[in-house]
Amino acid sequence: MLVEIFPDYETLSERAYELVATLIRRKPNCVLGFATGSTPLGLYRRLVEGYRRGELDFSKVVTFNLDEYVGLPPSHPQSYHHFMWANLFQHININPSNVHLPNGMVDDIEAHCDWYEEQIRRVDGIDLQILGIGPNGHLAFNEPGSSLGSRTRIKTLSRATRRANARFFGSEEAVPRHAITMGIGTIMEARRLLLLASGRAKARAVRAMLEGPISAMVSATIVQLHRYAHVLLDAEAASELAYNHHDGISEPFDVH
Ligand code: PGA
């Protein structure tokens, strides 16, 4: 694992931008895995600015999002469809037919999940998957107890996740109970992982992810088994690490 620690969220986001922008320039038809949540917003803002400055061309970029709530139509302000269009896609020259998110409104969820996996395979897999981490150590909506070999499927959201996301819905009760999420097995097939974590609320989960034993109870621990897992932390998210990687930052992976 390559772990880099930054003084604050802005420098972390700047680094994430540098890595994603490099990939887009080197491989204009790259396949990016996107995540929702507060953490990648600094990166998305910079991607929009990079596009506006003429530094980035998204016309051939293909995207897959990690997850979507079941029961929310794409137009719902809290749906992840809406989040991605409002915060990124509508501001850049992405081809809408290259954008993929699970659809939380389908009747046959199982068939839809199989179809989603097939779409990822059809483009020869994800080059770089951006990830956040939940305070409970989840990756995407792979809640504690998720099979480490899981594929895209429906998951019941944990109490902790619904509580963490209540801030967007006004109350915990209003948070959907289920989501469609890429599985841990799906995420692990991405050629590179770029995981971002910021703030004290993530410090315990980050410690478990990087220093704890691999466990289905903390799905993010699986990144220890990935060949190219790149983790960007701010000082607060890194504050509980026993092995603090402050010095001796190694070179980033060559992106091709
Ligand atoms: P956050 O969510 O970026 O809003 O903290 C991350 C997650 O729950 O995976």
PDB file of C-alpha atoms and ligand atoms in Angstrom:
ATOM      1  CA  MET A   1       0.000   0.000   0.000  1.00  0.00           C
ATOM      2  CA  LEU A   2       1.127   3.498  -0.697  1.00  0.00           C
ATOM      3  CA  VAL A   3      -0.041   5.789   2.101  1.00  0.00           C
ATOM      4  CA  GLU A   4       0.417   9.538   1.895  1.00  0.00           C
ATOM      5  CA  ILE A   5      -0.491  11.896   4.718  1.00  0.00           C
ATOM      6  CA  PHE A   6      -1.316  15.542   4.093  1.00  0.00           C
ATOM      7  CA  PRO A   7      -1.724  18.420   6.542  1.00  0.00           C
ATOM      8  CA  ASP A   8      -5.315  19.068   5.553  1.00  0.00           C
ATOM      9  CA  TYR A   9      -8.226  18.242   3.275  1.00  0.00           C
ATOM     10  CA  GLU A  10      -7.286  20.766   0.580  1.00  0.00           C
ATOM     11  CA  THR A  11      -3.776  19.406   0.026  1.00  0.00           C
ATOM     12  CA  LEU A  12      -5.175  15.866   0.050  1.00  0.00           C
ATOM     13  CA  SER A  13      -7.722  16.864  -2.623  1.00  0.00           C
ATOM     14  CA  GLU A  14      -4.997  18.540  -4.678  1.00  0.00           C
ATOM     15  CA  ARG A  15      -2.982  15.325  -4.662  1.00  0.00           C
ATOM     16  CA  ALA A  16      -6.040  13.273  -5.634  1.00  0.00           C
ATOM     17  CA  TYR A  17      -6.604  15.672  -8.533  1.00  0.00           C
ATOM     18  CA  GLU A  18      -3.010  15.332  -9.696  1.00  0.00           C
ATOM     19  CA  LEU A  19      -3.320  11.532  -9.780  1.00  0.00           C
ATOM     20  CA  VAL A  20      -6.681  11.419 -11.565  1.00  0.00           C
ATOM     21  CA  ALA A  21      -5.732  14.183 -14.023  1.00  0.00           C
ATOM     22  CA  THR A  22      -2.506  12.347 -14.897  1.00  0.00           C
ATOM     23  CA  LEU A  23      -4.448   9.206 -15.703  1.00  0.00           C
ATOM     24  CA  ILE A  24      -6.969  11.073 -17.885  1.00  0.00           C
ATOM     25  CA  ARG A  25      -4.166  12.750 -19.838  1.00  0.00           C
ATOM     26  CA  ARG A  26      -2.243   9.515 -20.333  1.00  0.00           C
ATOM     27  CA  LYS A  27      -5.292   7.424 -21.144  1.00  0.00           C
ATOM     28  CA  PRO A  28      -8.112   9.623 -22.490  1.00  0.00           C
ATOM     29  CA  ASN A  29     -10.491   6.643 -22.676  1.00  0.00           C
ATOM     30  CA  CYS A  30      -9.769   5.486 -19.127  1.00  0.00           C
ATOM     31  CA  VAL A  31     -12.434   3.860 -16.983  1.00  0.00           C
ATOM     32  CA  LEU A  32     -12.876   5.682 -13.674  1.00  0.00           C
ATOM     33  CA  GLY A  33     -14.765   4.380 -10.669  1.00  0.00           C
ATOM     34  CA  PHE A  34     -16.394   7.224  -8.776  1.00  0.00           C
ATOM     35  CA  ALA A  35     -17.620   7.468  -5.201  1.00  0.00           C
ATOM     36  CA  THR A  36     -20.148   9.765  -3.570  1.00  0.00           C
ATOM     37  CA  GLY A  37     -20.044  11.345  -0.107  1.00  0.00           C
ATOM     38  CA  SER A  38     -18.384  14.471   1.237  1.00  0.00           C
ATOM     39  CA  THR A  39     -14.808  13.276   0.889  1.00  0.00           C
ATOM     40  CA  PRO A  40     -14.349  13.293  -2.909  1.00  0.00           C
ATOM     41  CA  LEU A  41     -16.014  16.706  -3.337  1.00  0.00           C
ATOM     42  CA  GLY A  42     -12.671  18.564  -3.258  1.00  0.00           C
ATOM     43  CA  LEU A  43     -11.417  16.281  -6.020  1.00  0.00           C
ATOM     44  CA  TYR A  44     -14.574  16.751  -8.105  1.00  0.00           C
ATOM     45  CA  ARG A  45     -14.382  20.518  -7.765  1.00  0.00           C
ATOM     46  CA  ARG A  46     -10.809  20.405  -9.041  1.00  0.00           C
ATOM     47  CA  LEU A  47     -11.761  18.126 -11.944  1.00  0.00           C
ATOM     48  CA  VAL A  48     -14.377  20.701 -12.983  1.00  0.00           C
ATOM     49  CA  GLU A  49     -11.806  23.513 -12.686  1.00  0.00           C
ATOM     50  CA  GLY A  50      -9.264  21.485 -14.675  1.00  0.00           C
ATOM     51  CA  TYR A  51     -11.832  20.989 -17.422  1.00  0.00           C
ATOM     52  CA  ARG A  52     -12.695  24.706 -17.458  1.00  0.00           C
ATOM     53  CA  ARG A  53      -9.006  25.605 -17.751  1.00  0.00           C
ATOM     54  CA  GLY A  54      -8.830  23.322 -20.782  1.00  0.00           C
ATOM     55  CA  GLU A  55      -6.499  20.845 -19.062  1.00  0.00           C
ATOM     56  CA  LEU A  56      -8.841  17.876 -19.125  1.00  0.00           C
ATOM     57  CA  ASP A  57     -10.993  16.240 -21.769  1.00  0.00           C
ATOM     58  CA  PHE A  58     -13.634  13.806 -20.500  1.00  0.00           C
ATOM     59  CA  SER A  59     -15.186  13.044 -23.884  1.00  0.00           C
ATOM     60  CA  LYS A  60     -13.860   9.477 -23.953  1.00  0.00           C
ATOM     61  CA  VAL A  61     -13.764   8.799 -20.213  1.00  0.00           C
ATOM     62  CA  VAL A  62     -16.048   6.005 -18.991  1.00  0.00           C
ATOM     63  CA  THR A  63     -17.347   6.029 -15.411  1.00  0.00           C
ATOM     64  CA  PHE A  64     -18.909   3.577 -12.988  1.00  0.00           C
ATOM     65  CA  ASN A  65     -20.229   4.609  -9.603  1.00  0.00           C
ATOM     66  CA  LEU A  66     -19.995   2.391  -6.580  1.00  0.00           C
ATOM     67  CA  ASP A  67     -23.559   2.462  -5.327  1.00  0.00           C
ATOM     68  CA  GLU A  68     -27.067   3.883  -5.269  1.00  0.00           C
ATOM     69  CA  TYR A  69     -29.954   3.899  -2.814  1.00  0.00           C
ATOM     70  CA  VAL A  70     -32.836   1.540  -3.541  1.00  0.00           C
ATOM     71  CA  GLY A  71     -36.117   3.346  -4.046  1.00  0.00           C
ATOM     72  CA  LEU A  72     -34.785   6.799  -4.940  1.00  0.00           C
ATOM     73  CA  PRO A  73     -35.405   7.947  -8.519  1.00  0.00           C
ATOM     74  CA  PRO A  74     -32.414   9.549 -10.302  1.00  0.00           C
ATOM     75  CA  SER A  75     -34.073  12.955  -9.941  1.00  0.00           C
ATOM     76  CA  HIS A  76     -34.257  12.691  -6.126  1.00  0.00           C
ATOM     77  CA  PRO A  77     -31.890  15.294  -4.612  1.00  0.00           C
ATOM     78  CA  GLN A  78     -30.308  12.650  -2.360  1.00  0.00           C
ATOM     79  CA  SER A  79     -29.879  10.017  -5.057  1.00  0.00           C
ATOM     80  CA  TYR A  80     -26.308   9.336  -6.063  1.00  0.00           C
ATOM     81  CA  HIS A  81     -27.299   9.962  -9.693  1.00  0.00           C
ATOM     82  CA  HIS A  82     -28.252  13.460  -8.713  1.00  0.00           C
ATOM     83  CA  PHE A  83     -25.122  13.899  -6.611  1.00  0.00           C
ATOM     84  CA  MET A  84     -22.816  12.940  -9.477  1.00  0.00           C
ATOM     85  CA  TRP A  85     -24.544  15.120 -12.062  1.00  0.00           C
ATOM     86  CA  ALA A  86     -24.791  18.114  -9.722  1.00  0.00           C
ATOM     87  CA  ASN A  87     -21.213  17.913  -8.454  1.00  0.00           C
ATOM     88  CA  LEU A  88     -19.341  16.704 -11.512  1.00  0.00           C
ATOM     89  CA  PHE A  89     -20.939  15.385 -14.689  1.00  0.00           C
ATOM     90  CA  GLN A  90     -23.036  18.390 -15.655  1.00  0.00           C
ATOM     91  CA  HIS A  91     -19.976  20.639 -15.482  1.00  0.00           C
ATOM     92  CA  ILE A  92     -17.675  18.605 -17.756  1.00  0.00           C
ATOM     93  CA  ASN A  93     -17.824  17.209 -21.295  1.00  0.00           C
ATOM     94  CA  ILE A  94     -18.584  13.642 -20.288  1.00  0.00           C
ATOM     95  CA  ASN A  95     -20.644  11.630 -22.759  1.00  0.00           C
ATOM     96  CA  PRO A  96     -23.817  10.655 -20.842  1.00  0.00           C
ATOM     97  CA  SER A  97     -23.772   7.216 -22.447  1.00  0.00           C
ATOM     98  CA  ASN A  98     -20.366   6.612 -20.823  1.00  0.00           C
ATOM     99  CA  VAL A  99     -21.765   7.239 -17.325  1.00  0.00           C
ATOM    100  CA  HIS A 100     -22.900   4.239 -15.285  1.00  0.00           C
ATOM    101  CA  LEU A 101     -24.608   4.133 -11.905  1.00  0.00           C
ATOM    102  CA  PRO A 102     -26.740   1.376 -10.441  1.00  0.00           C
ATOM    103  CA  ASN A 103     -30.444   2.119 -10.792  1.00  0.00           C
ATOM    104  CA  GLY A 104     -32.263   1.897  -7.473  1.00  0.00           C
ATOM    105  CA  MET A 105     -35.677   1.856  -9.134  1.00  0.00           C
ATOM    106  CA  VAL A 106     -35.489  -1.377 -11.155  1.00  0.00           C
ATOM    107  CA  ASP A 107     -37.931  -4.232 -10.479  1.00  0.00           C
ATOM    108  CA  ASP A 108     -35.446  -7.033 -10.939  1.00  0.00           C
ATOM    109  CA  ILE A 109     -32.496  -5.944  -8.816  1.00  0.00           C
ATOM    110  CA  GLU A 110     -30.568  -9.184  -9.236  1.00  0.00           C
ATOM    111  CA  ALA A 111     -30.692  -9.024 -13.032  1.00  0.00           C
ATOM    112  CA  HIS A 112     -29.725  -5.354 -12.888  1.00  0.00           C
ATOM    113  CA  CYS A 113     -26.693  -6.133 -10.703  1.00  0.00           C
ATOM    114  CA  ASP A 114     -25.569  -8.821 -13.163  1.00  0.00           C
ATOM    115  CA  TRP A 115     -26.004  -6.319 -15.984  1.00  0.00           C
ATOM    116  CA  TYR A 116     -23.898  -3.751 -14.111  1.00  0.00           C
ATOM    117  CA  GLU A 117     -21.069  -6.224 -13.655  1.00  0.00           C
ATOM    118  CA  GLU A 118     -21.306  -7.116 -17.343  1.00  0.00           C
ATOM    119  CA  GLN A 119     -20.951  -3.432 -18.303  1.00  0.00           C
ATOM    120  CA  ILE A 120     -17.737  -3.215 -16.276  1.00  0.00           C
ATOM    121  CA  ARG A 121     -16.386  -6.342 -17.978  1.00  0.00           C
ATOM    122  CA  ARG A 122     -17.322  -5.039 -21.436  1.00  0.00           C
ATOM    123  CA  VAL A 123     -14.932  -2.083 -21.060  1.00  0.00           C
ATOM    124  CA  ASP A 124     -12.181  -4.344 -19.726  1.00  0.00           C
ATOM    125  CA  GLY A 125     -12.568  -3.289 -16.100  1.00  0.00           C
ATOM    126  CA  ILE A 126     -11.972  -0.166 -14.054  1.00  0.00           C
ATOM    127  CA  ASP A 127      -8.569   1.523 -14.311  1.00  0.00           C
ATOM    128  CA  LEU A 128      -8.820   3.580 -11.141  1.00  0.00           C
ATOM    129  CA  GLN A 129     -11.463   3.257  -8.451  1.00  0.00           C
ATOM    130  CA  ILE A 130     -11.902   6.220  -6.130  1.00  0.00           C
ATOM    131  CA  LEU A 131     -13.063   5.221  -2.668  1.00  0.00           C
ATOM    132  CA  GLY A 132     -14.049   6.763   0.630  1.00  0.00           C
ATOM    133  CA  ILE A 133     -14.343   4.873   3.901  1.00  0.00           C
ATOM    134  CA  GLY A 134     -17.268   4.912   6.309  1.00  0.00           C
ATOM    135  CA  PRO A 135     -16.750   5.587  10.013  1.00  0.00           C
ATOM    136  CA  ASN A 136     -17.659   1.888  10.439  1.00  0.00           C
ATOM    137  CA  GLY A 137     -14.966   0.859   7.955  1.00  0.00           C
ATOM    138  CA  HIS A 138     -17.283   0.124   5.047  1.00  0.00           C
ATOM    139  CA  LEU A 139     -16.223   0.442   1.414  1.00  0.00           C
ATOM    140  CA  ALA A 140     -19.105   1.649  -0.748  1.00  0.00           C
ATOM    141  CA  PHE A 141     -22.155   0.133   0.981  1.00  0.00           C
ATOM    142  CA  ASN A 142     -20.378  -3.091   1.889  1.00  0.00           C
ATOM    143  CA  GLU A 143     -21.471  -2.989   5.479  1.00  0.00           C
ATOM    144  CA  PRO A 144     -19.854  -5.005   8.309  1.00  0.00           C
ATOM    145  CA  GLY A 145     -20.263  -8.697   7.559  1.00  0.00           C
ATOM    146  CA  SER A 146     -20.151  -8.296   3.773  1.00  0.00           C
ATOM    147  CA  SER A 147     -18.526 -11.212   2.024  1.00  0.00           C
ATOM    148  CA  LEU A 148     -15.024 -10.257   0.945  1.00  0.00           C
ATOM    149  CA  GLY A 149     -15.716 -11.938  -2.398  1.00  0.00           C
ATOM    150  CA  SER A 150     -19.062 -10.197  -2.944  1.00  0.00           C
ATOM    151  CA  ARG A 151     -20.257  -8.828  -6.284  1.00  0.00           C
ATOM    152  CA  THR A 152     -22.718  -6.042  -7.093  1.00  0.00           C
ATOM    153  CA  ARG A 153     -25.885  -6.735  -5.116  1.00  0.00           C
ATOM    154  CA  ILE A 154     -28.474  -5.277  -2.755  1.00  0.00           C
ATOM    155  CA  LYS A 155     -27.382  -4.610   0.839  1.00  0.00           C
ATOM    156  CA  THR A 156     -29.301  -3.583   3.928  1.00  0.00           C
ATOM    157  CA  LEU A 157     -27.760  -0.423   5.355  1.00  0.00           C
ATOM    158  CA  SER A 158     -26.451  -0.619   8.893  1.00  0.00           C
ATOM    159  CA  ARG A 159     -27.803   1.577  11.647  1.00  0.00           C
ATOM    160  CA  ALA A 160     -24.443   3.384  11.802  1.00  0.00           C
ATOM    161  CA  THR A 161     -24.553   4.240   8.108  1.00  0.00           C
ATOM    162  CA  ARG A 162     -28.140   5.428   8.234  1.00  0.00           C
ATOM    163  CA  ARG A 163     -27.245   7.585  11.222  1.00  0.00           C
ATOM    164  CA  ALA A 164     -24.162   8.993   9.432  1.00  0.00           C
ATOM    165  CA  ASN A 165     -26.247   9.841   6.343  1.00  0.00           C
ATOM    166  CA  ALA A 166     -29.238  11.245   8.253  1.00  0.00           C
ATOM    167  CA  ARG A 167     -27.657  14.690   7.851  1.00  0.00           C
ATOM    168  CA  PHE A 168     -28.616  14.641   4.176  1.00  0.00           C
ATOM    169  CA  PHE A 169     -32.185  13.402   4.688  1.00  0.00           C
ATOM    170  CA  GLY A 170     -33.246  15.401   7.728  1.00  0.00           C
ATOM    171  CA  SER A 171     -33.738  12.294   9.883  1.00  0.00           C
ATOM    172  CA  GLU A 172     -32.475   8.743  10.209  1.00  0.00           C
ATOM    173  CA  GLU A 173     -35.965   7.429   9.431  1.00  0.00           C
ATOM    174  CA  ALA A 174     -35.914   9.113   6.023  1.00  0.00           C
ATOM    175  CA  VAL A 175     -32.684   7.367   4.946  1.00  0.00           C
ATOM    176  CA  PRO A 176     -33.412   4.442   2.606  1.00  0.00           C
ATOM    177  CA  ARG A 177     -32.934   1.011   4.150  1.00  0.00           C
ATOM    178  CA  HIS A 178     -31.293  -0.628   1.165  1.00  0.00           C
ATOM    179  CA  ALA A 179     -28.753   0.152  -1.490  1.00  0.00           C
ATOM    180  CA  ILE A 180     -27.262  -1.477  -4.559  1.00  0.00           C
ATOM    181  CA  THR A 181     -23.500  -1.588  -4.195  1.00  0.00           C
ATOM    182  CA  MET A 182     -20.527  -2.957  -6.041  1.00  0.00           C
ATOM    183  CA  GLY A 183     -19.200  -5.874  -4.026  1.00  0.00           C
ATOM    184  CA  ILE A 184     -15.801  -6.125  -2.416  1.00  0.00           C
ATOM    185  CA  GLY A 185     -14.811  -8.600  -5.135  1.00  0.00           C
ATOM    186  CA  THR A 186     -15.902  -6.106  -7.799  1.00  0.00           C
ATOM    187  CA  ILE A 187     -13.910  -3.267  -6.219  1.00  0.00           C
ATOM    188  CA  MET A 188     -10.821  -5.451  -5.830  1.00  0.00           C
ATOM    189  CA  GLU A 189     -10.746  -6.088  -9.590  1.00  0.00           C
ATOM    190  CA  ALA A 190     -10.101  -2.409 -10.327  1.00  0.00           C
ATOM    191  CA  ARG A 191      -6.521  -2.054 -11.513  1.00  0.00           C
ATOM    192  CA  ARG A 192      -5.823   0.701  -9.008  1.00  0.00           C
ATOM    193  CA  LEU A 193      -7.556   1.929  -5.885  1.00  0.00           C
ATOM    194  CA  LEU A 194      -7.387   5.521  -4.675  1.00  0.00           C
ATOM    195  CA  LEU A 195      -8.892   5.781  -1.211  1.00  0.00           C
ATOM    196  CA  LEU A 196      -9.411   9.181   0.425  1.00  0.00           C
ATOM    197  CA  ALA A 197     -10.109   9.774   4.108  1.00  0.00           C
ATOM    198  CA  SER A 198     -10.336  13.056   5.969  1.00  0.00           C
ATOM    199  CA  GLY A 199     -11.162  14.089   9.508  1.00  0.00           C
ATOM    200  CA  ARG A 200     -11.076  12.663  13.018  1.00  0.00           C
ATOM    201  CA  ALA A 201     -14.315  10.749  12.561  1.00  0.00           C
ATOM    202  CA  LYS A 202     -12.439   8.443  10.173  1.00  0.00           C
ATOM    203  CA  ALA A 203      -9.319   7.922  12.303  1.00  0.00           C
ATOM    204  CA  ARG A 204     -10.396   4.627  13.917  1.00  0.00           C
ATOM    205  CA  ALA A 205     -11.649   3.163  10.651  1.00  0.00           C
ATOM    206  CA  VAL A 206      -8.398   4.196   8.947  1.00  0.00           C
ATOM    207  CA  ARG A 207      -6.355   2.539  11.649  1.00  0.00           C
ATOM    208  CA  ALA A 208      -8.378  -0.661  11.324  1.00  0.00           C
ATOM    209  CA  MET A 209      -8.046  -0.557   7.546  1.00  0.00           C
ATOM    210  CA  LEU A 210      -4.267  -0.117   7.475  1.00  0.00           C
ATOM    211  CA  GLU A 211      -3.112  -1.798  10.659  1.00  0.00           C
ATOM    212  CA  GLY A 212      -5.840  -4.215  11.671  1.00  0.00           C
ATOM    213  CA  PRO A 213      -6.408  -7.812  10.623  1.00  0.00           C
ATOM    214  CA  ILE A 214      -8.314  -8.380   7.381  1.00  0.00           C
ATOM    215  CA  SER A 215     -11.910  -8.967   8.329  1.00  0.00           C
ATOM    216  CA  ALA A 216     -15.354  -8.986   6.750  1.00  0.00           C
ATOM    217  CA  MET A 217     -16.427  -6.875   9.724  1.00  0.00           C
ATOM    218  CA  VAL A 218     -14.315  -3.996   8.388  1.00  0.00           C
ATOM    219  CA  SER A 219     -14.588  -4.330   4.635  1.00  0.00           C
ATOM    220  CA  ALA A 220     -11.982  -1.631   3.928  1.00  0.00           C
ATOM    221  CA  THR A 221      -9.274  -3.923   5.381  1.00  0.00           C
ATOM    222  CA  ILE A 222      -9.377  -5.786   2.056  1.00  0.00           C
ATOM    223  CA  VAL A 223      -7.301  -3.000   0.491  1.00  0.00           C
ATOM    224  CA  GLN A 224      -4.324  -4.653   2.227  1.00  0.00           C
ATOM    225  CA  LEU A 225      -4.598  -7.380  -0.401  1.00  0.00           C
ATOM    226  CA  HIS A 226      -4.748  -5.067  -3.406  1.00  0.00           C
ATOM    227  CA  ARG A 227      -1.604  -4.714  -5.481  1.00  0.00           C
ATOM    228  CA  TYR A 228      -2.029  -0.991  -6.142  1.00  0.00           C
ATOM    229  CA  ALA A 229      -3.891   0.568  -3.251  1.00  0.00           C
ATOM    230  CA  HIS A 230      -3.048   4.229  -2.839  1.00  0.00           C
ATOM    231  CA  VAL A 231      -4.388   5.824   0.336  1.00  0.00           C
ATOM    232  CA  LEU A 232      -4.499   9.601   0.851  1.00  0.00           C
ATOM    233  CA  LEU A 233      -5.126  10.783   4.404  1.00  0.00           C
ATOM    234  CA  ASP A 234      -5.201  14.117   6.110  1.00  0.00           C
ATOM    235  CA  ALA A 235      -3.470  14.463   9.466  1.00  0.00           C
ATOM    236  CA  GLU A 236      -6.691  13.974  11.438  1.00  0.00           C
ATOM    237  CA  ALA A 237      -7.666  10.786   9.611  1.00  0.00           C
ATOM    238  CA  ALA A 238      -4.111   9.505  10.194  1.00  0.00           C
ATOM    239  CA  SER A 239      -4.045  10.520  13.855  1.00  0.00           C
ATOM    240  CA  GLU A 240      -4.646   7.039  15.301  1.00  0.00           C
ATOM    241  CA  LEU A 241      -2.099   5.182  13.203  1.00  0.00           C
ATOM    242  CA  ALA A 242       0.600   3.466  15.215  1.00  0.00           C
ATOM    243  CA  TYR A 243       2.886   3.342  12.193  1.00  0.00           C
ATOM    244  CA  ASN A 244       2.783   6.899  11.012  1.00  0.00           C
ATOM    245  CA  HIS A 245       4.140   7.171   7.514  1.00  0.00           C
ATOM    246  CA  HIS A 246       5.053  10.838   7.733  1.00  0.00           C
ATOM    247  CA  ASP A 247       8.536  10.517   6.345  1.00  0.00           C
ATOM    248  CA  GLY A 248       9.807   8.462   3.495  1.00  0.00           C
ATOM    249  CA  ILE A 249       6.900   8.914   1.118  1.00  0.00           C
ATOM    250  CA  SER A 250       7.546   6.697  -1.850  1.00  0.00           C
ATOM    251  CA  GLU A 251       6.998   7.567  -5.462  1.00  0.00           C
ATOM    252  CA  PRO A 252       3.452   7.259  -6.752  1.00  0.00           C
ATOM    253  CA  PHE A 253       2.678   4.338  -9.024  1.00  0.00           C
ATOM    254  CA  ASP A 254       3.287   4.830 -12.676  1.00  0.00           C
ATOM    255  CA  VAL A 255      -0.135   5.312 -14.197  1.00  0.00           C
ATOM    256  CA  HIS A 256      -0.531   3.929 -17.692  1.00  0.00           C
TER     257      HIS A 256
HETATM  258  P1  PGA B   1     -18.151  10.527   3.416  1.00  0.00           P
HETATM  259  O1  PGA B   1     -18.690   9.032   3.197  1.00  0.00           O
HETATM  260  O2  PGA B   1     -17.160  10.778   2.314  1.00  0.00           O
HETATM  261  O3  PGA B   1     -19.362  11.391   3.300  1.00  0.00           O
HETATM  262  O4  PGA B   1     -17.523  10.565   4.757  1.00  0.00           O
HETATM  263  C1  PGA B   1     -17.788   7.977   3.011  1.00  0.00           C
HETATM  264  C2  PGA B   1     -18.485   6.640   3.169  1.00  0.00           C
HETATM  265  O5  PGA B   1     -19.414   6.488   3.977  1.00  0.00           O
HETATM  266  O6  PGA B   1     -18.060   5.680   2.479  1.00  0.00           O
END
